[in-house]
Amino acid sequence: MPMRSVLALLIVVVLGAGTALALLRNDAGSERSAPPPGRRVFPGNDPFERACDLPIRYLRRIWRGHDPVHSEDITAVPLEPNSSGTFRVTSHSGPWNYLQNVPLVFYGPGFIRASDGPVRGPAETADVFPTVGELVDVDLPSRDGRALTRVLERARPGPPKLILTIVWDGVGRNVLERWPDAWPNLARLEREGTSLLDAVVGSSPSITPATHSTLGTGAYPRSHGVTAIEYRTDDGSLRDAFAKRNPSDLQLTTMADEIDLALNNEPKVGMLAWKGWHLGMLGHGTMTPGGDADELGLIGTDEHITGNDEFYSTPSYVNPLPGLDGRLEEADRSDGEADGQWRGNPLDLHANPGWVNYAADALLTMLERGEYGVDEVPDLFFTNFKPTDIAGHQFTMDSVEEREALQAQDAALGRILDYLDDEVGEYVVVLSADHGHTPSPERSSAWPIYQGRLSEDVDAHFGLEGESLITQTTAVGPFLDRDVMEERGVTEDDIARFLNDYTIADNWGEELPEEYEQRGDENVFEAVFPTDDIDRVMSCATGNSSP
């Protein structure tokens, strides 16, 4: 095992109350300001040694998120707090605590313990799967998750009539801490239910399709096969995961698949979401042998909420579902001007509160008209609220747009709880997030890694013109063109070495902005290595290739 090198970091942090709280948590780090210039330069560029030097908890998350067929060819771990993106538009995908630490809240009078505030202790997204199995008294397959029996009341009246799983997209703990007054309804659930303060996603990439699939299957991407948004298929081509709303990318059954079969397809099962990326928490519908056509509604650009009739059913009463225009008019006027925009942005951008309110309207319509929770057979419904994620990407998590999207989602949660109290009674709500969000570079002093420039620099370094070694760049790392690599005699290790030396000045290519003038020699990445080396790296770091 190579000697683990030491990168000396002098960190000066000014702690506000929310940040100080985060630093006290075992697995919930906060954003930090970048260290002084000259202290973020690594002595060597060897991919194996740099990877072996990563914190073990980061390596474990990367290992769990790796699939030898579907993952990117090279794993690039930016030097925290750097991330892919631009100064205006942020991205996320990594093993860091600020992306990993997510809310995980269980609430249901008579079913879930009231803890009078968040509680400490290990928990992961994968734990939802076996915990729901306990609630409905169905033996689910043993996978990576562990049942969180400590959240359950011992003397339960039986299975709840409805389990509603809600994902606030991109609302990790760091977003909640950034806007602590924006979510009073969730805060009530934390007091009156059980909120697991140290919950983490558990794998990296911390990205929507992968983490929704982990929630649904109780397993990490290494087992369920959905690693990220950009996805290499078995034939080597690249596409988005769950393309054409087809669930076949998901290699394991979900809790809904299993519970539906165990109860002879008597439960009603449905999902309202925004993209095929969210299918991993619903399941396979009729693709599952013996399965039925679970309800699927995906919100698009107008009042037509659609699905995929090959494997699912979409209720006619949501296609179309009137009311979107009125909700967008409310959003238009909410900023004080009726100008056809929301805070100067197009109303069709899914980040504004109008889309949140329309999604809540659609959800309540599906629950009511679909008759979820009306009998003793436990029903399952899953939903995703996407606007917070879009606002975080387009405006950063520090923006007023993010705050307003979060406030709207919390208000929608209040409406949902009122409906469940009045119409269902015996229910459980599980609320979580699929990842945290990336702070603005202005606040974190991060360097936003420009992927287009990086790709150009890789090709220039190896003397390419008119062709590229990189087929596609992602926030996780690049997919490579193996034919071009073979023709040019370039290996994955060669590219990783180049990127391990890559600096802020390299990635900008001109005079740096004033606040970065003295930081041009800083390395952009903490470690870049061939993805297929992850087992060997784990052996180096832990003595065990499969932790």
Coordinates of N, CA and C in Angstrom, one line a residue, residues 119-329:
V119 N -33.4 13.2 15.9 CA -32.6 12.3 16.7 C -31.4 11.9 16.0
R120 N -30.4 11.5 16.7 CA -29.1 11.1 16.2 C -29.0 9.6 15.9
G121 N -28.1 9.2 15.0 CA -27.9 7.8 14.8 C -27.8 7.5 13.3
P122 N -27.1 6.5 12.9 CA -26.9 6.2 11.5 C -28.2 5.8 10.8
A123 N -28.4 6.3 9.6 CA -29.5 6.0 8.8 C -29.1 6.3 7.3
E124 N -29.7 5.6 6.4 CA -29.4 5.8 5.0 C -30.7 5.7 4.2
T125 N -30.7 6.2 3.0 CA -31.8 6.2 2.1 C -32.3 4.7 1.9
A126 N -31.4 3.8 1.8 CA -31.7 2.4 1.5 C -32.5 1.8 2.6
D127 N -32.5 2.4 3.8 CA -33.3 1.9 5.0 C -34.8 2.1 4.8
V128 N -35.2 2.9 3.9 CA -36.7 3.1 3.8 C -37.3 1.8 3.3
F129 N -36.7 1.1 2.4 CA -37.2 -0.1 1.8 C -37.6 -1.1 2.9
P130 N -36.7 -1.6 3.8 CA -37.1 -2.6 4.8 C -38.0 -2.0 5.9
T131 N -37.9 -0.7 6.1 CA -38.8 -0.1 7.1 C -40.2 -0.1 6.6
V132 N -40.5 0.2 5.4 CA -41.8 0.1 4.8 C -42.3 -1.3 4.9
G133 N -41.4 -2.3 4.6 CA -41.8 -3.7 4.7 C -42.3 -4.0 6.1
E134 N -41.6 -3.5 7.1 CA -42.1 -3.7 8.5 C -43.5 -3.1 8.7
L135 N -43.7 -1.9 8.2 CA -45.0 -1.2 8.4 C -46.1 -2.0 7.8
V136 N -45.9 -2.6 6.7 CA -47.0 -3.3 6.0 C -47.0 -4.8 6.3
D137 N -46.0 -5.3 7.1 CA -45.9 -6.7 7.5 C -45.7 -7.6 6.3
V138 N -44.8 -7.2 5.4 CA -44.4 -8.0 4.3 C -42.9 -8.2 4.4
D139 N -42.5 -9.5 4.2 CA -41.0 -9.8 4.2 C -40.4 -9.4 2.9
L140 N -39.6 -8.4 2.9 CA -39.0 -8.0 1.6 C -37.6 -8.6 1.5
P141 N -37.0 -8.7 0.3 CA -35.7 -9.3 0.2 C -34.7 -8.5 1.0
S142 N -33.7 -9.2 1.5 CA -32.6 -8.6 2.3 C -31.6 -8.0 1.4
R143 N -31.4 -6.7 1.6 CA -30.5 -5.9 0.7 C -29.6 -5.0 1.6
D144 N -29.2 -3.9 1.0 CA -28.3 -3.1 1.7 C -28.9 -2.3 2.9
G145 N -30.2 -2.0 2.8 CA -30.8 -1.2 3.9 C -31.1 -2.0 5.1
R146 N -31.3 -1.4 6.2 CA -31.7 -2.0 7.5 C -32.9 -1.3 8.0
A147 N -33.9 -2.1 8.5 CA -35.1 -1.6 9.0 C -34.9 -0.6 10.2
L148 N -35.5 0.5 10.1 CA -35.3 1.5 11.2 C -36.4 1.3 12.2
T149 N -36.3 0.2 12.9 CA -37.4 -0.2 13.8 C -37.5 0.9 14.9
R150 N -36.5 1.6 15.2 CA -36.5 2.6 16.3 C -37.5 3.8 16.0
V151 N -37.9 3.9 14.7 CA -38.9 5.0 14.4 C -40.3 4.5 14.5
L152 N -40.5 3.2 14.7 CA -41.9 2.6 14.7 C -42.4 2.5 16.1
E153 N -43.7 2.8 16.2 CA -44.4 2.4 17.4 C -44.5 0.9 17.6
R154 N -44.3 0.4 18.8 CA -44.4 -1.0 19.0 C -45.8 -1.5 18.9
A155 N -46.7 -0.8 19.5 CA -48.1 -1.3 19.5 C -48.9 -0.5 18.3
R156 N -48.6 -1.0 17.1 CA -49.3 -0.4 16.0 C -50.7 -1.1 15.7
P157 N -51.6 -0.4 15.2 CA -53.0 -1.0 15.0 C -53.0 -2.0 13.8
G158 N -51.9 -2.1 13.1 CA -51.9 -2.9 11.8 C -51.2 -2.1 10.8
P159 N -51.2 -2.5 9.5 CA -50.6 -1.7 8.5 C -51.4 -0.4 8.3
P160 N -50.7 0.7 8.0 CA -51.5 1.9 7.6 C -52.2 1.8 6.3
K161 N -53.2 2.5 6.2 CA -54.0 2.5 4.9 C -53.2 3.0 3.7
L162 N -52.3 4.0 4.0 CA -51.6 4.6 2.9 C -50.2 5.0 3.4
I163 N -49.2 4.7 2.7 CA -47.8 5.2 2.9 C -47.5 6.1 1.8
L164 N -47.3 7.4 2.1 CA -47.0 8.4 1.1 C -45.5 8.7 1.2
T165 N -44.7 8.5 0.2 CA -43.3 8.8 0.2 C -43.1 10.1 -0.6
I166 N -42.5 11.1 0.0 CA -42.3 12.4 -0.6 C -40.8 12.7 -0.7
V167 N -40.3 13.0 -1.9 CA -38.9 13.4 -2.1 C -38.9 14.9 -2.5
W168 N -38.3 15.7 -1.6 CA -38.0 17.1 -2.0 C -36.7 17.1 -2.7
D169 N -36.7 17.3 -4.0 CA -35.6 17.1 -4.9 C -34.5 18.2 -4.5
G170 N -33.3 17.7 -4.2 CA -32.2 18.7 -4.0 C -32.2 19.3 -2.6
V171 N -33.1 19.0 -1.7 CA -33.2 19.6 -0.4 C -32.5 18.8 0.6
G172 N -31.2 18.8 0.5 CA -30.4 18.2 1.6 C -30.4 19.0 2.8
R173 N -29.8 18.5 3.9 CA -29.8 19.2 5.1 C -29.1 20.6 5.0
N174 N -28.2 20.7 4.0 CA -27.5 22.0 3.9 C -28.5 23.1 3.3
V175 N -29.5 22.6 2.6 CA -30.5 23.6 2.1 C -31.4 24.0 3.2
L176 N -31.8 23.0 4.0 CA -32.7 23.3 5.2 C -32.0 24.2 6.1
E177 N -30.7 24.0 6.4 CA -30.0 24.9 7.3 C -29.8 26.3 6.7
R178 N -29.7 26.3 5.4 CA -29.5 27.7 4.7 C -30.8 28.5 4.9
W179 N -31.9 27.9 4.9 CA -33.2 28.6 4.9 C -34.0 28.0 6.1
P180 N -33.6 28.2 7.3 CA -34.2 27.5 8.5 C -35.6 27.9 8.8
D181 N -36.1 29.1 8.3 CA -37.5 29.5 8.6 C -38.4 29.2 7.5
A182 N -38.0 28.5 6.5 CA -38.8 28.3 5.3 C -39.6 27.0 5.3
W183 N -39.5 26.2 6.4 CA -40.2 24.9 6.3 C -40.9 24.5 7.7
P184 N -41.8 25.3 8.1 CA -42.5 25.1 9.4 C -43.3 23.8 9.4
N185 N -43.9 23.3 8.3 CA -44.6 22.1 8.3 C -43.7 20.9 8.4
L186 N -42.5 20.9 7.8 CA -41.6 19.8 8.0 C -41.1 19.9 9.4
A187 N -40.8 21.0 9.9 CA -40.4 21.1 11.3 C -41.4 20.5 12.3
R188 N -42.7 20.7 12.0 CA -43.7 20.0 12.8 C -43.6 18.5 12.7
L189 N -43.3 18.0 11.5 CA -43.2 16.5 11.4 C -42.0 16.0 12.1
E190 N -40.9 16.9 12.2 CA -39.7 16.5 12.9 C -40.0 16.4 14.4
R191 N -40.9 17.2 14.9 CA -41.2 17.2 16.3 C -42.2 16.0 16.6
E192 N -43.2 15.9 15.8 CA -44.3 14.9 16.1 C -44.1 13.5 15.5
G193 N -43.1 13.4 14.7 CA -42.7 12.1 14.2 C -41.2 11.8 14.6
T194 N -40.5 11.1 13.7 CA -39.1 10.8 14.0 C -38.3 11.3 12.8
S195 N -37.4 12.2 13.1 CA -36.5 12.8 12.1 C -35.1 12.3 12.4
L196 N -34.4 11.7 11.4 CA -33.1 11.1 11.6 C -32.1 12.1 11.1
L197 N -31.5 12.8 12.0 CA -30.6 13.9 11.7 C -29.4 13.6 10.9
D198 N -28.9 12.3 11.1 CA -27.6 11.9 10.4 C -27.8 11.1 9.2
A199 N -29.0 11.1 8.6 CA -29.3 10.3 7.5 C -28.5 10.7 6.3
V200 N -28.0 9.8 5.5 CA -27.2 10.1 4.3 C -27.7 9.3 3.1
V201 N -27.4 9.7 1.9 CA -27.8 9.0 0.7 C -27.0 7.7 0.7
G202 N -25.7 7.7 1.0 CA -25.0 6.5 1.2 C -24.1 6.0 0.0
S203 N -24.3 6.7 -1.2 CA -23.5 6.3 -2.4 C -23.3 7.5 -3.2
S204 N -22.3 7.5 -4.0 CA -21.9 8.5 -4.9 C -21.7 8.0 -6.3
P205 N -22.3 8.5 -7.4 CA -22.8 9.9 -7.5 C -24.1 10.1 -6.7
S206 N -24.2 11.2 -6.0 CA -25.4 11.7 -5.3 C -26.2 12.4 -6.3
I207 N -27.0 11.7 -7.1 CA -27.7 12.2 -8.2 C -29.0 11.5 -8.4
T208 N -30.0 12.2 -9.0 CA -31.4 11.9 -8.9 C -31.8 10.4 -9.3
P209 N -31.4 9.9 -10.5 CA -31.9 8.6 -10.8 C -31.3 7.5 -9.9
A210 N -30.1 7.7 -9.5 CA -29.4 6.7 -8.6 C -30.0 6.6 -7.3
T211 N -30.3 7.8 -6.7 CA -30.7 7.8 -5.3 C -32.2 7.5 -5.2
H212 N -33.0 7.9 -6.2 CA -34.4 7.4 -6.2 C -34.5 5.9 -6.3
S213 N -33.6 5.3 -7.1 CA -33.6 3.9 -7.2 C -33.1 3.2 -5.9
T214 N -32.2 3.8 -5.2 CA -31.8 3.3 -3.9 C -33.0 3.3 -2.9
L215 N -33.7 4.4 -2.9 CA -34.9 4.5 -2.1 C -35.9 3.4 -2.4
G216 N -36.1 3.2 -3.7 CA -37.1 2.2 -4.1 C -36.7 0.7 -3.8
T217 N -35.4 0.4 -4.0 CA -35.0 -1.0 -4.0 C -34.3 -1.3 -2.7
G218 N -33.9 -0.4 -1.9 CA -33.2 -0.7 -0.7 C -31.8 -1.2 -0.9
A219 N -31.2 -0.8 -2.1 CA -29.9 -1.3 -2.5 C -29.1 -0.1 -3.1
Y220 N -27.8 -0.2 -3.2 CA -27.0 0.8 -3.8 C -26.9 0.6 -5.3
P221 N -26.5 1.6 -6.0 CA -26.3 1.5 -7.5 C -25.5 0.3 -7.9
R222 N -24.5 -0.1 -7.1 CA -23.7 -1.2 -7.5 C -24.5 -2.5 -7.7
S223 N -25.7 -2.5 -7.0 CA -26.6 -3.7 -7.1 C -27.7 -3.4 -8.0
H224 N -28.3 -2.2 -7.9 CA -29.5 -2.0 -8.8 C -29.2 -1.4 -10.2
G225 N -28.0 -1.0 -10.4 CA -27.5 -0.7 -11.8 C -27.8 0.7 -12.3
V226 N -28.5 1.5 -11.6 CA -28.8 2.9 -12.1 C -27.8 3.8 -11.4
T227 N -26.8 4.2 -12.1 CA -25.6 5.0 -11.5 C -25.8 6.5 -11.6
A228 N -26.4 7.0 -12.6 CA -26.4 8.5 -12.8 C -27.4 8.8 -13.8
I229 N -27.4 10.1 -14.3 CA -28.3 10.5 -15.3 C -27.8 10.0 -16.7
E230 N -26.5 10.3 -17.0 CA -25.9 9.8 -18.2 C -25.5 8.3 -17.9
Y231 N -25.8 7.4 -18.8 CA -25.8 6.0 -18.5 C -25.3 5.3 -19.7
R232 N -24.3 4.4 -19.5 CA -23.8 3.5 -20.6 C -24.6 2.3 -20.6
T233 N -25.2 1.9 -21.7 CA -26.0 0.7 -21.9 C -25.1 -0.5 -22.1
D234 N -25.7 -1.7 -22.0 CA -24.9 -2.9 -22.2 C -24.3 -3.0 -23.6
D235 N -24.8 -2.3 -24.6 CA -24.2 -2.3 -25.9 C -23.2 -1.2 -26.1
G236 N -22.9 -0.4 -25.1 CA -21.9 0.6 -25.1 C -22.4 2.0 -25.5
S237 N -23.6 2.1 -25.9 CA -24.1 3.5 -26.3 C -24.5 4.3 -25.0
L238 N -24.6 5.6 -25.2 CA -24.9 6.5 -24.0 C -26.3 7.1 -24.2
R239 N -27.0 7.1 -23.1 CA -28.3 7.8 -23.0 C -28.6 8.1 -21.6
D240 N -29.8 8.8 -21.4 CA -30.2 9.0 -20.0 C -30.8 7.7 -19.4
A241 N -30.6 7.6 -18.1 CA -31.3 6.5 -17.4 C -32.8 6.6 -17.6
F242 N -33.5 5.5 -17.7 CA -34.9 5.4 -17.8 C -35.4 6.1 -19.0
A243 N -34.7 6.1 -20.1 CA -35.1 6.8 -21.3 C -36.4 6.2 -21.8
K244 N -37.2 7.1 -22.3 CA -38.6 6.8 -22.8 C -39.5 6.2 -21.7
R245 N -39.1 6.5 -20.4 CA -39.9 6.1 -19.3 C -40.0 4.6 -19.2
N246 N -38.9 4.0 -19.6 CA -38.8 2.5 -19.5 C -38.1 2.1 -18.3
P247 N -38.7 1.2 -17.4 CA -38.0 0.9 -16.2 C -37.0 -0.2 -16.2
S248 N -36.7 -0.7 -17.4 CA -35.8 -1.9 -17.6 C -34.4 -1.6 -17.1
D249 N -33.9 -0.4 -17.0 CA -32.6 -0.1 -16.4 C -32.5 -0.6 -15.0
L250 N -33.6 -0.6 -14.3 CA -33.5 -1.0 -12.8 C -33.5 -2.5 -12.7
Q251 N -32.4 -3.0 -12.1 CA -32.1 -4.4 -12.1 C -32.6 -5.1 -10.9
L252 N -33.3 -4.4 -10.0 CA -33.9 -5.0 -8.8 C -35.3 -4.6 -8.7
T253 N -36.1 -5.4 -8.0 CA -37.5 -5.0 -7.7 C -37.5 -3.9 -6.7
T254 N -38.6 -3.2 -6.7 CA -38.8 -2.1 -5.7 C -39.7 -2.6 -4.6
M255 N -39.8 -1.8 -3.5 CA -40.8 -2.2 -2.4 C -42.2 -2.3 -3.0
A256 N -42.5 -1.4 -3.9 CA -43.9 -1.4 -4.5 C -44.1 -2.7 -5.3
D257 N -43.1 -3.1 -6.1 CA -43.2 -4.4 -6.8 C -43.4 -5.5 -5.9
E258 N -42.6 -5.6 -4.8 CA -42.7 -6.7 -3.9 C -44.0 -6.7 -3.1
I259 N -44.3 -5.6 -2.6 CA -45.5 -5.5 -1.7 C -46.8 -5.8 -2.6
D260 N -46.8 -5.3 -3.8 CA -48.0 -5.5 -4.7 C -48.1 -7.0 -4.9
L261 N -47.0 -7.7 -5.2 CA -47.1 -9.1 -5.5 C -47.5 -9.9 -4.2
A262 N -46.9 -9.5 -3.1 CA -47.2 -10.3 -1.9 C -48.6 -10.2 -1.5
L263 N -49.3 -9.1 -1.8 CA -50.7 -8.9 -1.5 C -51.6 -9.0 -2.7
N264 N -51.1 -9.8 -3.6 CA -52.0 -10.2 -4.8 C -52.5 -9.0 -5.6
N265 N -51.6 -8.0 -5.7 CA -52.0 -6.8 -6.5 C -53.2 -6.1 -6.0
E266 N -53.5 -6.3 -4.7 CA -54.6 -5.6 -4.2 C -54.3 -4.1 -3.8
P267 N -53.1 -3.8 -3.4 CA -52.7 -2.4 -3.0 C -52.8 -1.5 -4.3
K268 N -53.3 -0.3 -4.1 CA -53.1 0.7 -5.1 C -51.7 1.3 -5.0
V269 N -51.1 1.4 -6.1 CA -49.7 1.9 -6.2 C -49.6 3.0 -7.2
G270 N -49.0 4.1 -6.9 CA -49.0 5.2 -7.9 C -47.8 6.1 -7.6
M271 N -47.5 6.9 -8.6 CA -46.5 8.0 -8.5 C -46.8 9.2 -9.3
L272 N -46.6 10.3 -8.7 CA -46.6 11.6 -9.5 C -45.2 12.2 -9.4
A273 N -44.6 12.5 -10.6 CA -43.3 13.0 -10.6 C -43.1 13.9 -11.8
W274 N -41.8 14.0 -12.3 CA -41.5 14.9 -13.3 C -40.8 14.3 -14.5
K275 N -40.0 13.3 -14.2 CA -39.2 12.7 -15.2 C -39.1 11.2 -15.0
G276 N -38.7 10.5 -16.1 CA -38.4 9.1 -16.0 C -37.3 8.8 -14.9
W277 N -36.5 9.7 -14.6 CA -35.4 9.5 -13.6 C -36.0 9.1 -12.3
H278 N -37.3 9.4 -12.0 CA -37.9 9.1 -10.7 C -38.5 7.7 -10.7
L279 N -38.5 6.9 -11.8 CA -39.1 5.6 -11.8 C -38.5 4.6 -10.8
G280 N -37.3 4.8 -10.4 CA -36.7 3.9 -9.6 C -37.3 3.7 -8.2
M281 N -38.1 4.7 -7.8 CA -38.8 4.6 -6.5 C -40.1 4.0 -6.7
L282 N -40.7 4.0 -7.9 CA -42.0 3.4 -8.1 C -41.9 1.9 -8.4
G283 N -41.2 1.5 -9.5 CA -41.1 0.1 -9.8 C -41.3 -0.1 -11.3
H284 N -41.6 -1.4 -11.6 CA -41.6 -1.9 -13.0 C -43.0 -2.0 -13.6
G285 N -44.1 -1.9 -12.8 CA -45.4 -2.1 -13.3 C -45.6 -3.5 -13.9
T286 N -46.2 -3.5 -15.1 CA -46.4 -4.8 -15.7 C -45.2 -5.5 -16.2
M287 N -44.0 -4.8 -16.2 CA -42.8 -5.5 -16.6 C -42.4 -6.6 -15.6
T288 N -42.9 -6.4 -14.3 CA -42.6 -7.4 -13.3 C -43.5 -8.6 -13.5
P289 N -43.0 -9.8 -13.6 CA -43.9 -11.0 -13.8 C -45.0 -11.0 -12.8
G290 N -46.2 -11.1 -13.2 CA -47.3 -11.1 -12.3 C -47.7 -9.7 -11.8
G291 N -47.0 -8.7 -12.2 CA -47.3 -7.3 -11.7 C -48.5 -6.7 -12.5
D292 N -49.0 -5.6 -12.0 CA -50.1 -4.9 -12.7 C -49.6 -3.5 -13.1
A293 N -50.5 -2.8 -13.7 CA -50.2 -1.4 -14.3 C -50.4 -0.4 -13.2
D294 N -49.3 -0.1 -12.4 CA -49.4 0.9 -11.4 C -49.6 2.3 -12.0
E295 N -50.2 3.2 -11.3 CA -50.5 4.5 -11.8 C -49.2 5.4 -11.9
L296 N -49.1 6.0 -13.0 CA -47.9 6.9 -13.2 C -48.4 8.2 -13.8
G297 N -48.0 9.3 -13.2 CA -48.2 10.6 -13.8 C -47.0 11.5 -13.8
L298 N -46.5 11.9 -14.9 CA -45.3 12.8 -15.0 C -45.7 14.1 -15.6
I299 N -45.4 15.2 -14.8 CA -45.7 16.5 -15.1 C -44.8 17.0 -16.2
G300 N -45.3 17.7 -17.2 CA -44.5 18.1 -18.4 C -44.5 19.6 -18.5
T301 N -44.8 20.1 -19.7 CA -44.8 21.6 -19.9 C -46.2 22.2 -20.0
D302 N -47.2 21.4 -19.8 CA -48.6 21.9 -19.9 C -49.5 21.1 -19.0
E303 N -50.8 21.2 -19.2 CA -51.7 20.5 -18.3 C -51.9 19.0 -18.6
H304 N -51.2 18.5 -19.5 CA -51.3 17.1 -19.9 C -50.2 16.3 -19.1
I305 N -50.7 15.6 -18.0 CA -49.8 14.8 -17.2 C -49.9 13.4 -17.8
T306 N -48.7 12.8 -18.2 CA -48.7 11.6 -19.0 C -47.8 10.5 -18.3
G307 N -47.7 9.4 -18.9 CA -47.0 8.3 -18.3 C -46.4 7.4 -19.4
N308 N -46.6 6.1 -19.3 CA -46.1 5.1 -20.3 C -47.1 3.9 -20.2
D309 N -48.0 3.9 -21.1 CA -49.1 2.9 -21.1 C -48.6 1.5 -21.3
E310 N -47.3 1.3 -21.7 CA -46.8 0.0 -22.0 C -46.6 -0.8 -20.6
F311 N -46.3 0.0 -19.6 CA -46.0 -0.7 -18.3 C -46.9 -0.1 -17.1
Y312 N -47.5 1.0 -17.3 CA -48.2 1.7 -16.3 C -49.6 2.2 -16.8
S313 N -50.4 2.8 -15.9 CA -51.6 3.4 -16.3 C -51.6 4.8 -15.9
T314 N -52.2 5.7 -16.7 CA -52.3 7.1 -16.3 C -53.7 7.5 -16.3
P315 N -54.2 8.0 -15.1 CA -55.7 8.3 -15.0 C -56.1 9.4 -16.0
S316 N -57.2 9.2 -16.7 CA -57.7 10.2 -17.6 C -58.0 11.5 -17.0
Y317 N -58.3 11.6 -15.7 CA -58.6 12.8 -15.1 C -57.4 13.7 -14.9
V318 N -56.2 13.3 -15.1 CA -55.0 14.2 -15.1 C -54.5 14.4 -16.4
N319 N -55.1 14.0 -17.5 CA -54.6 14.2 -18.8 C -55.7 14.6 -19.7
P320 N -56.1 15.9 -19.7 CA -55.4 17.0 -18.9 C -56.0 17.2 -17.5
L321 N -55.2 18.0 -16.7 CA -55.6 18.4 -15.4 C -55.6 19.9 -15.5
P322 N -56.8 20.6 -15.5 CA -56.9 22.0 -15.6 C -56.3 22.7 -14.3
G323 N -55.9 23.9 -14.5 CA -55.5 24.7 -13.3 C -54.1 25.3 -13.4
L324 N -53.3 24.8 -14.3 CA -51.9 25.3 -14.4 C -51.9 26.8 -14.7
D325 N -52.7 27.3 -15.6 CA -52.6 28.7 -16.0 C -52.9 29.6 -14.8
G326 N -53.8 29.2 -14.0 CA -54.1 30.0 -12.8 C -53.0 29.9 -11.8
R327 N -52.4 28.8 -11.6 CA -51.2 28.7 -10.7 C -50.0 29.6 -11.2
L328 N -49.8 29.6 -12.5 CA -48.7 30.4 -13.0 C -49.0 31.9 -12.9
E329 N -50.3 32.2 -13.1 CA -50.7 33.6 -12.9 C -50.4 34.1 -11.4

